CSV table of C-alpha atoms in Angstrom, one decimal:
chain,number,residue,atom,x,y,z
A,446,UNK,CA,-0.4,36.8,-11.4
A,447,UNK,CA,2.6,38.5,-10.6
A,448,UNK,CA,6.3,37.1,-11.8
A,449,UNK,CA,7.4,35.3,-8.9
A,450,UNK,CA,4.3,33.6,-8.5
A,451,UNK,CA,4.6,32.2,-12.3
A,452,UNK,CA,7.6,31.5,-11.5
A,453,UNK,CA,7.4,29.0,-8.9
A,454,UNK,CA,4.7,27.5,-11.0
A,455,UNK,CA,7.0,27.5,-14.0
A,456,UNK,CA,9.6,25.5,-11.4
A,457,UNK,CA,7.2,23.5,-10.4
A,458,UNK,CA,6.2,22.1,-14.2
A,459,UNK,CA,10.1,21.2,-14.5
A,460,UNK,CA,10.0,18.7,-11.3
A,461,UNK,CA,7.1,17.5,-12.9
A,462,UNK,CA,9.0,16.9,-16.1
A,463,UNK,CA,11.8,15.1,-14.0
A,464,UNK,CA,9.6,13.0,-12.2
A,465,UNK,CA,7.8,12.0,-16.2
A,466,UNK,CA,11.5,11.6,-16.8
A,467,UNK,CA,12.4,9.2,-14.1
A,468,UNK,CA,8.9,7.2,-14.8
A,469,UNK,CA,9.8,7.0,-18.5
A,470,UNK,CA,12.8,5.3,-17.6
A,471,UNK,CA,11.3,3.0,-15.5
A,472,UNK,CA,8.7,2.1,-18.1
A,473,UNK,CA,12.0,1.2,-20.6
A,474,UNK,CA,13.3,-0.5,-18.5
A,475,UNK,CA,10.8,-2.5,-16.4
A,476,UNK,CA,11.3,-6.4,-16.4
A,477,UNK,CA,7.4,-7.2,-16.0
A,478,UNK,CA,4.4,-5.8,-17.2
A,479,UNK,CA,3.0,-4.6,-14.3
A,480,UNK,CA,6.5,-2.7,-13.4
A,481,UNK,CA,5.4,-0.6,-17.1
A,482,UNK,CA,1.7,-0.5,-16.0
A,483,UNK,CA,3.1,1.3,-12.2
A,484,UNK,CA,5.2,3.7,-14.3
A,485,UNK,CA,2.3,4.8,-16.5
A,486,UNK,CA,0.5,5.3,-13.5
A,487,UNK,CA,3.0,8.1,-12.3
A,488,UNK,CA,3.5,9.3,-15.6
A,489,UNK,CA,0.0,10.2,-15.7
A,490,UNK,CA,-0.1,11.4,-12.6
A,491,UNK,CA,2.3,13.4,-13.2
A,492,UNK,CA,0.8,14.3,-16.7
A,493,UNK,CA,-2.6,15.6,-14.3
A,494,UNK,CA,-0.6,17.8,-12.6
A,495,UNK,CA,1.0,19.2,-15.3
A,496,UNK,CA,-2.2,20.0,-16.9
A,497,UNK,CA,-3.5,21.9,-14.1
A,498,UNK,CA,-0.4,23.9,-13.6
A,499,UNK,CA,-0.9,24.3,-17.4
A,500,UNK,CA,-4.3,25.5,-16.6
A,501,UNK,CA,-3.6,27.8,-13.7
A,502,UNK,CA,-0.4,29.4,-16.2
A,503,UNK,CA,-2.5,29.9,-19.0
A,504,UNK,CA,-5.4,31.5,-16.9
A,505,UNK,CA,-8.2,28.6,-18.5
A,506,UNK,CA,-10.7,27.2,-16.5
A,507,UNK,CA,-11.3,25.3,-19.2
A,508,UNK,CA,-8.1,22.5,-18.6
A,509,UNK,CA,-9.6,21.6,-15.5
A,510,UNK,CA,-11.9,19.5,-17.3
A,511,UNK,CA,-9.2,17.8,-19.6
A,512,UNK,CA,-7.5,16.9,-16.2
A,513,UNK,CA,-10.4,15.7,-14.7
A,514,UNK,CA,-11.4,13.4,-18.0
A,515,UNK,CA,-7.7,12.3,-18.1
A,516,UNK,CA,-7.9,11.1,-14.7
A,517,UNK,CA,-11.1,8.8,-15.2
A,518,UNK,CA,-9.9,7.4,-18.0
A,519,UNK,CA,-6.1,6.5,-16.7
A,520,UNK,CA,-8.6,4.8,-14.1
A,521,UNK,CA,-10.1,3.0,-16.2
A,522,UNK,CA,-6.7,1.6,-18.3
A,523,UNK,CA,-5.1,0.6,-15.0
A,524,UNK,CA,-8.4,-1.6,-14.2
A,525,UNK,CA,-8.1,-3.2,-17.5
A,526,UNK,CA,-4.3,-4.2,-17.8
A,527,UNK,CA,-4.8,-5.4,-14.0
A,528,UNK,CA,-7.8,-7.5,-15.2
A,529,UNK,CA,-5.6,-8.8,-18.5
A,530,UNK,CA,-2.5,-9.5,-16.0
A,531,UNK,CA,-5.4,-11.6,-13.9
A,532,UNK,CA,-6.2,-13.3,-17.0
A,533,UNK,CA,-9.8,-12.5,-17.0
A,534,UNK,CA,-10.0,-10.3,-20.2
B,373,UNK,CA,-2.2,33.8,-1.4
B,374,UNK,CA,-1.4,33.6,-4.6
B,375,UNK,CA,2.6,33.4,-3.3
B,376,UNK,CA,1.0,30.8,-0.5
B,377,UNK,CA,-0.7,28.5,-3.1
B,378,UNK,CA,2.7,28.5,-5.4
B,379,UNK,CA,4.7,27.2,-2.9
B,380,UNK,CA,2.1,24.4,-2.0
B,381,UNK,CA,1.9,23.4,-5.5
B,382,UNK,CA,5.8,23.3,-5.6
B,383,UNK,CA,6.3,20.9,-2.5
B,384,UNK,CA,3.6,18.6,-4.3
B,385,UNK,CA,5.6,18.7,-7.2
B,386,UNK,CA,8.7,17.6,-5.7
B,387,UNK,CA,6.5,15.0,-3.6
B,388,UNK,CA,5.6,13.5,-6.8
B,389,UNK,CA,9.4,13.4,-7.9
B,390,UNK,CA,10.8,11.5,-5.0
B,391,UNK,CA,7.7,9.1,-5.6
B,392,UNK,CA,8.8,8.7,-9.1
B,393,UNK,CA,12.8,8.4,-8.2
B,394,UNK,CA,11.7,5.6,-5.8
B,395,UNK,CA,10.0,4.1,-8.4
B,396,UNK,CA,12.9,4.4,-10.1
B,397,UNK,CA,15.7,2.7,-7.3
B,398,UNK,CA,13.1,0.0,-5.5
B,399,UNK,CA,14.0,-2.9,-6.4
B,400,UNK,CA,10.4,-5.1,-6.9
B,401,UNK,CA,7.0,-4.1,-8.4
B,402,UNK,CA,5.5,-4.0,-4.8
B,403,UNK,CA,7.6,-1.4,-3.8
B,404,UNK,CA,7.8,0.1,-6.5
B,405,UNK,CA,4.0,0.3,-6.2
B,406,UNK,CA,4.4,2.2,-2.2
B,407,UNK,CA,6.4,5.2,-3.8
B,408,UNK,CA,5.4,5.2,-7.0
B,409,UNK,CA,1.7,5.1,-7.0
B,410,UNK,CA,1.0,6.2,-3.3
B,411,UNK,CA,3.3,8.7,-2.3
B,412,UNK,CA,2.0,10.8,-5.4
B,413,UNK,CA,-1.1,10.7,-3.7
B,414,UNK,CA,-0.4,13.2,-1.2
B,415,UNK,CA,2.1,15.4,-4.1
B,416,UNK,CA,-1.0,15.1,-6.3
B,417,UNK,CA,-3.6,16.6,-3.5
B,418,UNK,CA,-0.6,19.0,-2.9
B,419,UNK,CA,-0.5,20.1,-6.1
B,420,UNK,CA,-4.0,20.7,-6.7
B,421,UNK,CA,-4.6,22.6,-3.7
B,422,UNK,CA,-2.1,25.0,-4.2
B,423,UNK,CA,-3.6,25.6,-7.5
B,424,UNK,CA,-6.8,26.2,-5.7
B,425,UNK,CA,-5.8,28.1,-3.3
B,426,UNK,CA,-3.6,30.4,-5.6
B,427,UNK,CA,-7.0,30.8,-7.8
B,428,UNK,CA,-10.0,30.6,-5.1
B,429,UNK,CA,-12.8,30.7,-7.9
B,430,UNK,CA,-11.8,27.0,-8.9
B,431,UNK,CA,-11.9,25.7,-6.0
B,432,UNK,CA,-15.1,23.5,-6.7
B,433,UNK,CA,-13.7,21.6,-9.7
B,434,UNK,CA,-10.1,21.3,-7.4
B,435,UNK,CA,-12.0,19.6,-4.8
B,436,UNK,CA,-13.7,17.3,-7.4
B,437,UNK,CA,-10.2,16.8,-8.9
B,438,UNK,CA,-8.7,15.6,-5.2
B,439,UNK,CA,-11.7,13.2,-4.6
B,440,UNK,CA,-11.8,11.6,-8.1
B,441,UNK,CA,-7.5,11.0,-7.1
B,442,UNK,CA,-8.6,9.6,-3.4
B,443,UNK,CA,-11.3,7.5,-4.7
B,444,UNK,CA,-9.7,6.3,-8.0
B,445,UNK,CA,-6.1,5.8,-6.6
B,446,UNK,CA,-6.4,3.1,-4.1
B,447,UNK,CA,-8.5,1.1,-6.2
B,448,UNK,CA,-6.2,1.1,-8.9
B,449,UNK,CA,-3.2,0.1,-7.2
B,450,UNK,CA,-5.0,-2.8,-5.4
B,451,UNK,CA,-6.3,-4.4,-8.8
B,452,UNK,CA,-2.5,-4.0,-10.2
B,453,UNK,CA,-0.9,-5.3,-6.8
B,454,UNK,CA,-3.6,-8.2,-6.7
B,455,UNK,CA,-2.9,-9.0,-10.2
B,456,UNK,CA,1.1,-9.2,-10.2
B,457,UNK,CA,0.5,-11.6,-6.8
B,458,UNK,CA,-1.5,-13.8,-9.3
B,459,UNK,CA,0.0,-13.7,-12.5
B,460,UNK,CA,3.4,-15.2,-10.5
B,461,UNK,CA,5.5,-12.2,-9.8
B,462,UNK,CA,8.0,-13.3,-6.8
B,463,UNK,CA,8.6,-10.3,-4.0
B,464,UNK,CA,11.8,-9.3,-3.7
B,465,UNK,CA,14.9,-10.9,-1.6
B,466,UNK,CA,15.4,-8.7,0.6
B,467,UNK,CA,11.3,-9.2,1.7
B,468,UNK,CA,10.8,-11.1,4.7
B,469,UNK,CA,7.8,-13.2,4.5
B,470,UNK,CA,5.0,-13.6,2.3
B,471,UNK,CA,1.8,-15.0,4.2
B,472,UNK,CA,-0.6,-14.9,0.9
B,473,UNK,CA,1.7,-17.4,-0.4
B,474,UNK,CA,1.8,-19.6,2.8
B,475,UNK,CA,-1.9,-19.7,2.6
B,476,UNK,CA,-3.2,-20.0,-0.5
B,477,UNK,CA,-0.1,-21.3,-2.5
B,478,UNK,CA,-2.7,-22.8,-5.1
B,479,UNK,CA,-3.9,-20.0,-6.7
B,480,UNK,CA,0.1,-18.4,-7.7
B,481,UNK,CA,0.4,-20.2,-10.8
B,482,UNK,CA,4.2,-20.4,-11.1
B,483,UNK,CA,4.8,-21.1,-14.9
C,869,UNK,CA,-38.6,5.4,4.9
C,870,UNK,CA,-35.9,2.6,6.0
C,871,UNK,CA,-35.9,1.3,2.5
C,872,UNK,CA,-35.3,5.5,1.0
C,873,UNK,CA,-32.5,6.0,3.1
C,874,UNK,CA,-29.4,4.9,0.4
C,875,UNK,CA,-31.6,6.4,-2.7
C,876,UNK,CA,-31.9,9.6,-0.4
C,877,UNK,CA,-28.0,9.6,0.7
C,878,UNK,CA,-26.6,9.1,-3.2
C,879,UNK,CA,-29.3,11.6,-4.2
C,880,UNK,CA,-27.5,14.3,-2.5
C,881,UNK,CA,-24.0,12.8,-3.2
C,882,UNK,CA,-24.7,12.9,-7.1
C,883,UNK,CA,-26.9,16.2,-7.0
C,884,UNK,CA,-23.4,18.3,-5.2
C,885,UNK,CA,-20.9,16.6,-8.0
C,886,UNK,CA,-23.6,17.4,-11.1
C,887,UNK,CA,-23.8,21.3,-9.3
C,888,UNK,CA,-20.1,21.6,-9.1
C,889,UNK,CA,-19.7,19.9,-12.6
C,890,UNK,CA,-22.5,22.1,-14.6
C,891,UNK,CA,-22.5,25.7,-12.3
C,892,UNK,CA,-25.9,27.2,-11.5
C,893,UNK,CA,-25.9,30.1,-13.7
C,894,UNK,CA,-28.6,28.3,-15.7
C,895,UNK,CA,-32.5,27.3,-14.1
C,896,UNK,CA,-32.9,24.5,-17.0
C,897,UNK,CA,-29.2,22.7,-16.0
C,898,UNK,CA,-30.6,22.1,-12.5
C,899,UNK,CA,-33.7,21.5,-13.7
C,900,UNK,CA,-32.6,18.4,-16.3
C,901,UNK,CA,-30.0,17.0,-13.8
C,902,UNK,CA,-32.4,16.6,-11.0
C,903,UNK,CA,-34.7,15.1,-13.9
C,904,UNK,CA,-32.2,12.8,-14.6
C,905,UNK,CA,-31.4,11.6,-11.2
C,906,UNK,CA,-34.8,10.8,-10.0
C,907,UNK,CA,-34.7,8.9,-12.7
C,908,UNK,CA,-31.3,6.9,-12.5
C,909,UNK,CA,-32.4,6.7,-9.0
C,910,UNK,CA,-35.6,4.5,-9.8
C,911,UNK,CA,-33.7,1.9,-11.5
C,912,UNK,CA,-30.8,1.8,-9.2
C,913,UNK,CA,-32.6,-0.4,-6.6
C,914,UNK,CA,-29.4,-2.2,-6.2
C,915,UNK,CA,-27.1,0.2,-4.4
C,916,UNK,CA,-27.7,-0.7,-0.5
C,917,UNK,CA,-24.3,0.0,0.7
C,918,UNK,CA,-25.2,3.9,1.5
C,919,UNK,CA,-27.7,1.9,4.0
C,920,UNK,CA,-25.7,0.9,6.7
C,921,UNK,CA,-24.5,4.5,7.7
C,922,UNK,CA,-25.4,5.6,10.8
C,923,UNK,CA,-26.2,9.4,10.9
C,924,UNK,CA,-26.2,9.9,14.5
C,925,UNK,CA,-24.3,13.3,15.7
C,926,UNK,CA,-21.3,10.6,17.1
C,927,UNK,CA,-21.3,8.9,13.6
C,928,UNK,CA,-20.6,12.5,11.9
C,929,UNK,CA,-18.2,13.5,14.6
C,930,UNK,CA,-16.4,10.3,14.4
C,931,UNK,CA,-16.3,11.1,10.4
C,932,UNK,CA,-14.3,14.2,11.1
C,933,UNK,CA,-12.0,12.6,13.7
C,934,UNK,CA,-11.7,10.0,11.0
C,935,UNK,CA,-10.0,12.5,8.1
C,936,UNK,CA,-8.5,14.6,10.8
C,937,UNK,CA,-6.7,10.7,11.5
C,938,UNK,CA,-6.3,9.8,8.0
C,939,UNK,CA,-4.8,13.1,7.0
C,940,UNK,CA,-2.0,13.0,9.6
C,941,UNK,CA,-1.7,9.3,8.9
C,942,UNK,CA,-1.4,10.4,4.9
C,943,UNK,CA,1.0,13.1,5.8
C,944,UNK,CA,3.2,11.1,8.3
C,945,UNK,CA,3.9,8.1,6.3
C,946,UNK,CA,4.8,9.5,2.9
C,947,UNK,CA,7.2,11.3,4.8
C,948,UNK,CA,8.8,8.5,6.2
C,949,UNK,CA,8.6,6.4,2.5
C,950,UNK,CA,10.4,9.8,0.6
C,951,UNK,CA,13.2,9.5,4.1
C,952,UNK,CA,13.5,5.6,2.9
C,953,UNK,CA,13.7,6.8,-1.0
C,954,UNK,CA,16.1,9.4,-0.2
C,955,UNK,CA,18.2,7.8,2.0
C,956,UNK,CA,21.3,5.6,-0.3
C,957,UNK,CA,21.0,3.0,1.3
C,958,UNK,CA,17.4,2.3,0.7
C,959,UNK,CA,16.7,0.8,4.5
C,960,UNK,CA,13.4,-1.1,3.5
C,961,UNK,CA,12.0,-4.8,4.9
C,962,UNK,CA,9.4,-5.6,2.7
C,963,UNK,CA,6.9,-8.5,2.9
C,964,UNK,CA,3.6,-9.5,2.8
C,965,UNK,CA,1.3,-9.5,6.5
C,966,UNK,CA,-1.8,-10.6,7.5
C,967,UNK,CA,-4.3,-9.1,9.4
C,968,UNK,CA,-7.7,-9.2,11.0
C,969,UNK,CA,-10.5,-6.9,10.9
C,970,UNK,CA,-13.9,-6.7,13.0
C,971,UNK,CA,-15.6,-4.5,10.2
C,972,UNK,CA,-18.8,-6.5,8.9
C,973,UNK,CA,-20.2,-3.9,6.7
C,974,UNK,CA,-18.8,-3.9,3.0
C,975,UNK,CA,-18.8,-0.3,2.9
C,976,UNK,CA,-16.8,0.3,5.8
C,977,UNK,CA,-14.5,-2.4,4.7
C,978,UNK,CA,-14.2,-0.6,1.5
C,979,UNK,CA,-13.0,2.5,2.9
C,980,UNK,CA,-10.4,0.8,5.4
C,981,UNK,CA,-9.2,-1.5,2.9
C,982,UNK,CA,-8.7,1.9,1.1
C,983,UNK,CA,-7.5,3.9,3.5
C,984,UNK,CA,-4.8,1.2,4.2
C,985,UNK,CA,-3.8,1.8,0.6
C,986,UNK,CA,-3.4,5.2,0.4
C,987,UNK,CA,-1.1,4.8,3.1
C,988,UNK,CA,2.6,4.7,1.7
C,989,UNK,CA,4.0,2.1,3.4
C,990,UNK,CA,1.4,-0.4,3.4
C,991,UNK,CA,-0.8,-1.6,0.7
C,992,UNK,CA,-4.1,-4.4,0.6
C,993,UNK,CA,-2.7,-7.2,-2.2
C,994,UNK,CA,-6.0,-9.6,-1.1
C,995,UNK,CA,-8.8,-9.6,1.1
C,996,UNK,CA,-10.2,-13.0,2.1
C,997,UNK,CA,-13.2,-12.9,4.8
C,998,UNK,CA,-12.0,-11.3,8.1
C,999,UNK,CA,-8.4,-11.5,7.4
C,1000,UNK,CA,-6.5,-8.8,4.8
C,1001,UNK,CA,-3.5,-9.3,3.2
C,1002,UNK,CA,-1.0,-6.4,3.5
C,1003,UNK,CA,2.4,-5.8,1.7
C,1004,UNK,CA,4.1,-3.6,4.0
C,1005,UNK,CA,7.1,-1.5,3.4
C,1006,UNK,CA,8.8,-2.4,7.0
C,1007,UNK,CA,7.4,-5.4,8.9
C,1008,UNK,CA,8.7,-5.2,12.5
C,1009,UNK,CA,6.9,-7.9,13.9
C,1010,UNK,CA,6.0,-11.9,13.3
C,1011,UNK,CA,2.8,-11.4,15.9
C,1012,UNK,CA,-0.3,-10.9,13.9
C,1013,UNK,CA,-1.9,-9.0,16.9
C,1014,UNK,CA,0.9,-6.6,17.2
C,1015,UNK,CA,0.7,-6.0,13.1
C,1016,UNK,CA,-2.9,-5.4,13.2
C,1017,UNK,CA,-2.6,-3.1,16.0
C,1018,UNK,CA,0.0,-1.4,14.3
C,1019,UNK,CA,-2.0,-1.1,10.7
C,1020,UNK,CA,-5.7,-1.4,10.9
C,1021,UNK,CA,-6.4,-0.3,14.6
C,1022,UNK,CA,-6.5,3.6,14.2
C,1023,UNK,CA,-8.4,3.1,11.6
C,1024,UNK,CA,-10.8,1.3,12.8
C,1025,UNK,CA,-11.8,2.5,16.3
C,1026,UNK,CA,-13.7,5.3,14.0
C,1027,UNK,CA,-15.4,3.0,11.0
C,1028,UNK,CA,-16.7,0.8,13.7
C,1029,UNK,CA,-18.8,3.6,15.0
C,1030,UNK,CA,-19.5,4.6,11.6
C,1031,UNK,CA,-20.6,1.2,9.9
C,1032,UNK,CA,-21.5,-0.8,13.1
């Protein structure tokens, strides 16, 4: 990978990191539950991304699956809060 | 392509930004909910191609990663929006109209 | 051969994820997840949906016009949500719509109801019989005709050929 390749990826990671930022705020912040529950969504969104630009930096296959596993299970956490907020948990 | 793919994955990060900075200014969780867990949809697909495109041997588990995001996303922000509806949380003032409420006012239990 | 056709459709679906998942570098990985399908498969009695698919050579073609569609739909709108984000005045006009679909099959009401999510700008909050519920970013009209034409309709034209 050649320098200005890495770094554009490199920039890329810090908007990520802003956007995490942002979301973090939010997830202060936020007056409801669900408001928090909509910021962790983009935080780990953004936390997906980052991994794979981790992975694509850092040459490793290998992080693709972490991302992939993250991604099910954020899934999975949204489902349930949205089921508790329901009140059927 | 590597130079290709880099700058793909850089407009999906900045995508995903302006998703989370209108998370950050709208001003009820419905909104909120169109930027912040929607308009990351495309930034995330964005992002992920780029990275597959700038590496062409992981393309298969890129793909995999998109569809899981298309399939998971929608799903998850329709249980959440459902849920605030129910659980009582009022839309914003500046919103218009409401016709869930004008129909089945029964089942928002206000307390 | 009716009754094999969502077993048969699935079958293939799961057998291309497991392949991308696990690689083919090794005879007994195919071996054990084409096992293990048949398998799962035998049990699974209950998954119909995959049934109602037609997989005529208009069906397919209507797929492709479909994420052709979608795609420029996708790309479109969250352009015109990060203009509204951007913007300071934050020019939105929220509210909750209804509209009506013609889609029968669950499956094909899935994937609209889906599609209309992963739209920015709109978003399904409820589904009740034929009519959805849609928080919208920027209502323009009152006129439940003119929002569903506006919302569901380009969707649609290519489900309906899809699902039946």
């Amino acid at each position: 990978m050649d320098s200005i390749t890495a770094i554009i990826f490199n920039t890329a990671f810090y908007v990520l990191m802003a956007a995490m930022a942002l979301a973090f705020v939010r997830f202060i912040k936020g007056p409801t539950s669900a408001d928090r529950v909509v910021a962790f969504d983009i935080m780990t969104i953004a936390g997906i991304s980052v991994i794979v630009f981790i992975s694509v930096i850092a040459q490793r296959v290998i992080y693709l699956d972490v991302a992939m596993v993250y991604a099910l299970l954020s899934f999975l956490g949204v489902i349930a809060v949205a089921r508790y907020l329901e009140g059927g948990l | 392509m590597q130079l290709i793919g880099a700058v793909i994955s850089l407009l999906g990060a900045i995508i995903i930004f302006i998703g989370a900075l209108g998370a950050f200014r709208m001003p009820d969780v419905y909104n909120r909910m169109q930027t912040g867990t929607k308009a990351t949809t495309l930034g995330s697909m964005l992002a992920f191609l780029g990275v597959g495109i700038a590496v062409p041997g992981w393309i298969g588990k890129i793909v995999l990663l998109v569809l899981f995001i298309i399939i998971t996303n929608p799903i998850s922000s329709h249980a959440l929006a459902r849920a605030a509806h129910y659980s009582g949380i009022k839309l914003t003032e500046k919103s218009v109209r409401d016709n869930l409420e004008e129909d089945y006012p029964d089942e928002v239990d206000n307390d | 051969m009716r009754k094999l056709k969502p077993g048969i459709i699935l079958f293939i679906i799961l057998f291309v994820l497991w392949i991308i998942l696990a690689g083919t570098d090794r005879d007994e990985l195919i071996i054990a997840g084409v096992s293990s399908l048949v398998i799962s498969l035998l049990f699974a009695s209950k998954a119909k949906a995959l049934g109602n698919i037609h997989l005529s050579p208009k069906a397919i073609c209507c797929a492709f016009m479909y994420l052709f569609v979608f795609l420029r739909e996708l790309v479109k709108s969250t352009i015109d949500v990060a203009g509204r984000v951007l913007s300071p005045r934050l020019p939105i006009n929220p509210g909750i719509v209804k509209v009506h679909t013609r889609l029968k099959s669950p499956l094909g009401r899935l994937i609209l109801a889906n599609s209309i999510t992963l739209t920015p700008g709109t978003m399904t909050v409820e589904t009740q019989g034929e009519y959805f519920y849609i928080h919208w970013i920027d209502i323009q009209t009152d006129d439940i005709e003119t929002t569903t034409k506006a919302i569901v309709s380009i969707f649609e034209e290519y489900l309906e050929v899809i699902f039946g």
